[in-house]
Amino acid sequence: MLAAFLTNKYVFGAVMLFCLIVMMWEFLRMTCGKEYKYSQILSILSGATLFTLVFCYRAFDFPGRLIILSFVPVFLLMINSLYVKDKSRFDKFANLYTAILYISVPWSVLNFAVFSPEGVFSGKLLLCFFCIIWGSDVGAYLFGITLGQKYGKKLFPSISPKKSWIGFWGGMLMAITVSVLLFTFGWFPKFSAHDVENVSNYVAMAILLHVTGVYGDLIESQWKRHYNVKDSGNIIPGHGGLLDRFDSALIAIPIGVIYLVVAHVLPM
């Protein structure tokens, strides 16, 4: 991940595309199992096409209008559904589209965090996003395991029994702390000479990243609970799959990008 953020756009594109494909494969294996194999391939192809086209649009002089080509594999996926012989569990087919919306669309937004409108690559902002999310996770864990399990109420006991409100507030405190430290030491990139150096923007962003990151974690937990699986995959021994690692980022980072664009901090 650090190599993807701190080297060049080619390493970034390759690593992020690999992560996208693995996450979509994990999600589809969890929700569809071994059914609709060719349709699963088309779904992953659709997601990979969208990410690649957005990457080319931001990284190279690639016409933005051609991003619409990413719909072609989706149409093929729709047509393919007509030829599926066993439709006894056709409700699972909806998960093929969900994988695109849930994983590929937000993951493609990462390109807007690392490329300037002129196509210049810098992974510093995206690294800052992840540092805040990691800080949020660590704070939630530390406060939750020491205080949350003994005192206070659970956050979403029906979905994630171990999450507590104390852990939630502890995670927010840590996210804000990390964001302020990143701002203080000049890690947030300066996008133009007109940038307003205002720490409040980054405190607000940290709060948004924390809240939406918690929701991202809970959303994936709900999927896993419904399908009765502990981890989305086993690519990282002892930690599960990539979807388990990036569930928070899938929701939080697009929200962080949107906030900075609306606040006129991140140029489009």
Tab-separated table of C-alpha atoms in Angstrom:
chain	number	residue	atom	x	y	z
A	1	MET	CA	0.000	0.000	0.000
A	2	LEU	CA	2.800	2.417	0.859
A	3	ALA	CA	4.497	1.631	-2.451
A	4	ALA	CA	1.220	2.368	-4.253
A	5	PHE	CA	0.901	5.756	-2.546
A	6	LEU	CA	4.517	6.900	-2.607
A	7	THR	CA	6.084	5.645	-5.860
A	8	ASN	CA	4.260	6.357	-9.110
A	9	LYS	CA	0.916	6.143	-10.865
A	10	TYR	CA	1.661	2.806	-12.502
A	11	VAL	CA	2.288	1.046	-9.189
A	12	PHE	CA	-0.788	2.765	-7.751
A	13	GLY	CA	-2.987	1.654	-10.651
A	14	ALA	CA	-1.741	-1.943	-10.569
A	15	VAL	CA	-2.074	-2.355	-6.773
A	16	MET	CA	-5.498	-0.711	-6.583
A	17	LEU	CA	-6.814	-2.737	-9.529
A	18	PHE	CA	-5.569	-5.930	-7.880
A	19	CYS	CA	-7.292	-4.979	-4.606
A	20	LEU	CA	-10.518	-4.195	-6.465
A	21	ILE	CA	-10.578	-7.540	-8.264
A	22	VAL	CA	-9.856	-9.467	-5.060
A	23	MET	CA	-12.536	-7.581	-3.070
A	24	MET	CA	-15.172	-8.158	-5.749
A	25	TRP	CA	-14.205	-11.826	-5.965
A	26	GLU	CA	-14.470	-12.179	-2.169
A	27	PHE	CA	-17.874	-10.475	-2.104
A	28	LEU	CA	-19.260	-12.588	-4.944
A	29	ARG	CA	-17.894	-15.802	-3.469
A	30	MET	CA	-19.581	-14.900	-0.172
A	31	THR	CA	-22.938	-13.977	-1.724
A	32	CYS	CA	-23.189	-16.180	-4.825
A	33	GLY	CA	-20.922	-19.075	-3.945
A	34	LYS	CA	-20.158	-21.240	-6.980
A	35	GLU	CA	-23.287	-20.219	-8.851
A	36	TYR	CA	-23.267	-18.004	-11.952
A	37	LYS	CA	-19.503	-18.297	-12.471
A	38	TYR	CA	-19.458	-16.626	-15.891
A	39	SER	CA	-21.712	-13.858	-14.601
A	40	GLN	CA	-19.358	-13.315	-11.677
A	41	ILE	CA	-16.507	-12.879	-14.152
A	42	LEU	CA	-18.557	-10.322	-16.084
A	43	SER	CA	-19.349	-8.461	-12.859
A	44	ILE	CA	-15.658	-8.279	-11.912
A	45	LEU	CA	-14.800	-7.257	-15.479
A	46	SER	CA	-17.359	-4.435	-15.239
A	47	GLY	CA	-15.853	-3.164	-11.992
A	48	ALA	CA	-12.286	-3.423	-13.280
A	49	THR	CA	-13.250	-1.601	-16.481
A	50	LEU	CA	-14.800	1.278	-14.548
A	51	PHE	CA	-11.738	1.693	-12.327
A	52	THR	CA	-9.343	1.480	-15.297
A	53	LEU	CA	-11.236	4.053	-17.347
A	54	VAL	CA	-11.424	6.520	-14.445
A	55	PHE	CA	-7.714	5.920	-13.798
A	56	CYS	CA	-6.876	6.659	-17.445
A	57	TYR	CA	-9.096	9.744	-17.366
A	58	ARG	CA	-7.238	11.191	-14.376
A	59	ALA	CA	-3.727	9.909	-15.135
A	60	PHE	CA	-3.514	10.478	-18.879
A	61	ASP	CA	-5.055	12.681	-21.520
A	62	PHE	CA	-8.028	10.319	-21.847
A	63	PRO	CA	-11.429	11.760	-22.808
A	64	GLY	CA	-13.764	11.673	-19.822
A	65	ARG	CA	-16.737	10.918	-22.060
A	66	LEU	CA	-15.297	7.456	-22.749
A	67	ILE	CA	-15.872	6.420	-19.120
A	68	ILE	CA	-19.364	5.566	-20.343
A	69	LEU	CA	-17.779	2.509	-22.006
A	70	SER	CA	-17.716	0.920	-18.545
A	71	PHE	CA	-21.438	0.264	-19.006
A	72	VAL	CA	-20.774	-2.198	-21.849
A	73	PRO	CA	-19.777	-5.129	-19.562
A	74	VAL	CA	-22.801	-4.313	-17.362
A	75	PHE	CA	-25.098	-4.658	-20.375
A	76	LEU	CA	-23.398	-7.970	-21.220
A	77	LEU	CA	-24.037	-9.061	-17.643
A	78	MET	CA	-27.726	-8.202	-18.031
A	79	ILE	CA	-27.973	-10.089	-21.318
A	80	ASN	CA	-26.146	-13.059	-19.840
A	81	SER	CA	-28.814	-13.320	-17.130
A	82	LEU	CA	-31.315	-14.347	-19.803
A	83	TYR	CA	-29.265	-17.437	-20.623
A	84	VAL	CA	-28.843	-18.685	-17.062
A	85	LYS	CA	-30.507	-22.096	-16.995
A	86	ASP	CA	-30.967	-22.568	-13.258
A	87	LYS	CA	-33.090	-19.678	-12.015
A	88	SER	CA	-34.151	-21.315	-8.737
A	89	ARG	CA	-31.947	-18.845	-6.827
A	90	PHE	CA	-32.124	-15.987	-9.302
A	91	ASP	CA	-32.374	-13.542	-6.402
A	92	LYS	CA	-28.613	-14.016	-5.965
A	93	PHE	CA	-28.109	-12.435	-9.368
A	94	ALA	CA	-28.750	-9.025	-7.799
A	95	ASN	CA	-25.490	-9.389	-5.871
A	96	LEU	CA	-23.599	-9.244	-9.174
A	97	TYR	CA	-24.786	-5.656	-9.595
A	98	THR	CA	-24.353	-4.888	-5.906
A	99	ALA	CA	-20.656	-5.778	-6.150
A	100	ILE	CA	-20.194	-3.069	-8.784
A	101	LEU	CA	-22.063	-0.411	-6.816
A	102	TYR	CA	-20.701	-1.387	-3.397
A	103	ILE	CA	-17.034	-1.902	-4.326
A	104	SER	CA	-16.091	-0.700	-7.805
A	105	VAL	CA	-17.819	2.693	-7.801
A	106	PRO	CA	-16.356	3.975	-4.488
A	107	TRP	CA	-12.968	2.385	-5.211
A	108	SER	CA	-12.812	4.268	-8.511
A	109	VAL	CA	-13.196	7.540	-6.572
A	110	LEU	CA	-9.699	6.946	-5.146
A	111	ASN	CA	-8.354	8.232	-8.463
A	112	PHE	CA	-9.725	11.696	-7.668
A	113	ALA	CA	-7.682	11.775	-4.453
A	114	VAL	CA	-4.319	11.048	-6.079
A	115	PHE	CA	-4.410	12.913	-9.403
A	116	SER	CA	-4.572	16.649	-9.988
A	117	PRO	CA	-6.742	17.939	-12.861
A	118	GLU	CA	-3.480	18.092	-14.884
A	119	GLY	CA	-2.773	14.401	-14.267
A	120	VAL	CA	0.040	14.876	-11.716
A	121	PHE	CA	0.220	11.939	-9.309
A	122	SER	CA	0.572	12.311	-5.537
A	123	GLY	CA	-0.588	9.697	-3.075
A	124	LYS	CA	-0.086	11.875	0.025
A	125	LEU	CA	-3.751	12.786	0.477
A	126	LEU	CA	-4.874	9.178	0.082
A	127	LEU	CA	-2.202	8.087	2.561
A	128	CYS	CA	-3.536	10.706	4.997
A	129	PHE	CA	-7.055	9.324	4.503
A	130	PHE	CA	-5.878	5.841	5.383
A	131	CYS	CA	-3.842	7.081	8.374
A	132	ILE	CA	-6.987	8.711	9.798
A	133	ILE	CA	-9.025	5.545	9.190
A	134	TRP	CA	-6.312	3.384	10.764
A	135	GLY	CA	-6.151	5.773	13.726
A	136	SER	CA	-9.919	5.571	14.078
A	137	ASP	CA	-9.776	1.762	14.085
A	138	VAL	CA	-6.974	1.665	16.651
A	139	GLY	CA	-8.714	4.173	18.935
A	140	ALA	CA	-12.022	2.321	18.711
A	141	TYR	CA	-10.301	-0.953	19.525
A	142	LEU	CA	-8.290	0.379	22.469
A	143	PHE	CA	-11.167	2.268	24.075
A	144	GLY	CA	-13.624	-0.503	23.255
A	145	ILE	CA	-11.548	-3.363	24.637
A	146	THR	CA	-10.562	-1.527	27.845
A	147	LEU	CA	-13.771	0.343	28.680
A	148	GLY	CA	-16.484	-0.437	26.159
A	149	GLN	CA	-16.860	-4.105	27.060
A	150	LYS	CA	-17.480	-3.234	30.727
A	151	TYR	CA	-19.279	0.090	30.602
A	152	GLY	CA	-21.748	1.793	28.341
A	153	LYS	CA	-24.051	0.553	25.616
A	154	LYS	CA	-23.346	-1.441	22.503
A	155	LEU	CA	-23.357	0.376	19.184
A	156	PHE	CA	-25.098	-2.203	16.958
A	157	PRO	CA	-25.428	-5.388	19.029
A	158	SER	CA	-27.509	-7.204	16.409
A	159	ILE	CA	-24.800	-6.733	13.749
A	160	SER	CA	-21.503	-6.351	15.610
A	161	PRO	CA	-21.812	-7.300	19.305
A	162	LYS	CA	-18.324	-6.106	20.259
A	163	LYS	CA	-18.709	-2.520	19.068
A	164	SER	CA	-19.548	-0.018	21.816
A	165	TRP	CA	-20.342	3.673	22.032
A	166	ILE	CA	-17.212	4.191	24.133
A	167	GLY	CA	-15.202	2.633	21.327
A	168	PHE	CA	-17.001	4.872	18.837
A	169	TRP	CA	-16.079	8.079	20.692
A	170	GLY	CA	-12.554	6.817	21.344
A	171	GLY	CA	-12.123	6.168	17.631
A	172	MET	CA	-13.350	9.668	16.806
A	173	LEU	CA	-10.897	11.201	19.288
A	174	MET	CA	-8.025	9.268	17.727
A	175	ALA	CA	-9.118	10.163	14.176
A	176	ILE	CA	-9.168	13.872	15.051
A	177	THR	CA	-5.784	13.583	16.782
A	178	VAL	CA	-4.198	11.906	13.760
A	179	SER	CA	-5.703	14.491	11.400
A	180	VAL	CA	-4.420	17.415	13.497
A	181	LEU	CA	-0.939	15.847	13.655
A	182	LEU	CA	-0.894	15.309	9.885
A	183	PHE	CA	-1.924	18.939	9.396
A	184	THR	CA	0.640	20.212	11.906
A	185	PHE	CA	3.522	18.360	10.257
A	186	GLY	CA	2.445	19.384	6.764
A	187	TRP	CA	1.462	15.973	5.433
A	188	PHE	CA	-1.715	17.181	3.774
A	189	PRO	CA	-0.770	18.307	0.258
A	190	LYS	CA	-1.189	21.951	-0.686
A	191	PHE	CA	-3.222	21.948	-3.877
A	192	SER	CA	-2.843	25.573	-4.932
A	193	ALA	CA	-1.508	28.928	-3.832
A	194	HIS	CA	-5.040	29.880	-2.831
A	195	ASP	CA	-5.460	27.077	-0.296
A	196	VAL	CA	-6.680	28.292	3.062
A	197	GLU	CA	-4.609	26.675	5.796
A	198	ASN	CA	-7.466	25.936	8.124
A	199	VAL	CA	-7.218	22.973	10.462
A	200	SER	CA	-10.986	23.005	10.989
A	201	ASN	CA	-11.457	21.586	7.480
A	202	TYR	CA	-9.352	18.586	8.376
A	203	VAL	CA	-10.978	18.108	11.785
A	204	ALA	CA	-14.399	18.050	10.096
A	205	MET	CA	-13.043	15.652	7.501
A	206	ALA	CA	-11.638	13.367	10.222
A	207	ILE	CA	-15.046	13.232	11.920
A	208	LEU	CA	-16.697	12.356	8.604
A	209	LEU	CA	-14.092	9.685	7.853
A	210	HIS	CA	-14.575	8.158	11.290
A	211	VAL	CA	-18.387	8.095	11.202
A	212	THR	CA	-18.630	6.792	7.646
A	213	GLY	CA	-15.808	4.326	8.313
A	214	VAL	CA	-17.784	2.847	11.197
A	215	TYR	CA	-20.808	2.547	8.920
A	216	GLY	CA	-18.649	0.881	6.271
A	217	ASP	CA	-17.470	-1.667	8.816
A	218	LEU	CA	-21.030	-2.330	9.967
A	219	ILE	CA	-22.308	-2.683	6.402
A	220	GLU	CA	-19.794	-5.425	5.652
A	221	SER	CA	-20.497	-7.066	9.021
A	222	GLN	CA	-24.165	-7.200	8.070
A	223	TRP	CA	-23.336	-8.981	4.819
A	224	LYS	CA	-21.115	-11.497	6.628
A	225	ARG	CA	-23.703	-12.100	9.345
A	226	HIS	CA	-26.424	-12.694	6.733
A	227	TYR	CA	-24.285	-15.254	4.909
A	228	ASN	CA	-22.883	-16.690	8.146
A	229	VAL	CA	-19.195	-16.187	7.365
A	230	LYS	CA	-16.485	-14.944	9.718
A	231	ASP	CA	-14.190	-13.367	7.115
A	232	SER	CA	-14.692	-12.356	3.501
A	233	GLY	CA	-11.527	-14.235	2.536
A	234	ASN	CA	-8.203	-15.581	3.758
A	235	ILE	CA	-5.640	-13.736	1.630
A	236	ILE	CA	-4.106	-12.237	4.803
A	237	PRO	CA	-3.546	-15.072	7.326
A	238	GLY	CA	-5.076	-14.197	10.678
A	239	HIS	CA	-6.786	-11.092	9.333
A	240	GLY	CA	-9.179	-12.351	6.661
A	241	GLY	CA	-9.715	-10.903	3.208
A	242	LEU	CA	-9.068	-7.575	1.549
A	243	LEU	CA	-12.749	-6.668	1.850
A	244	ASP	CA	-12.371	-7.059	5.626
A	245	ARG	CA	-9.442	-4.628	5.532
A	246	PHE	CA	-10.990	-2.015	3.258
A	247	ASP	CA	-14.649	-2.125	4.315
A	248	SER	CA	-14.305	1.214	6.143
A	249	ALA	CA	-12.398	2.860	3.304
A	250	LEU	CA	-15.056	1.949	0.723
A	251	ILE	CA	-17.482	4.366	2.376
A	252	ALA	CA	-15.165	6.797	4.163
A	253	ILE	CA	-12.741	7.811	1.410
A	254	PRO	CA	-15.372	8.787	-1.194
A	255	ILE	CA	-17.066	10.889	1.503
A	256	GLY	CA	-13.704	12.491	2.350
A	257	VAL	CA	-13.120	13.334	-1.315
A	258	ILE	CA	-16.634	14.753	-1.685
A	259	TYR	CA	-16.178	16.909	1.428
A	260	LEU	CA	-12.866	18.357	0.260
A	261	VAL	CA	-14.300	19.091	-3.188
A	262	VAL	CA	-17.346	20.842	-1.714
A	263	ALA	CA	-15.123	22.763	0.706
A	264	HIS	CA	-13.018	23.979	-2.255
A	265	VAL	CA	-9.907	22.298	-0.902
A	266	LEU	CA	-9.525	19.545	-3.513
A	267	PRO	CA	-9.557	20.754	-7.146
A	268	MET	CA	-11.400	18.671	-9.738
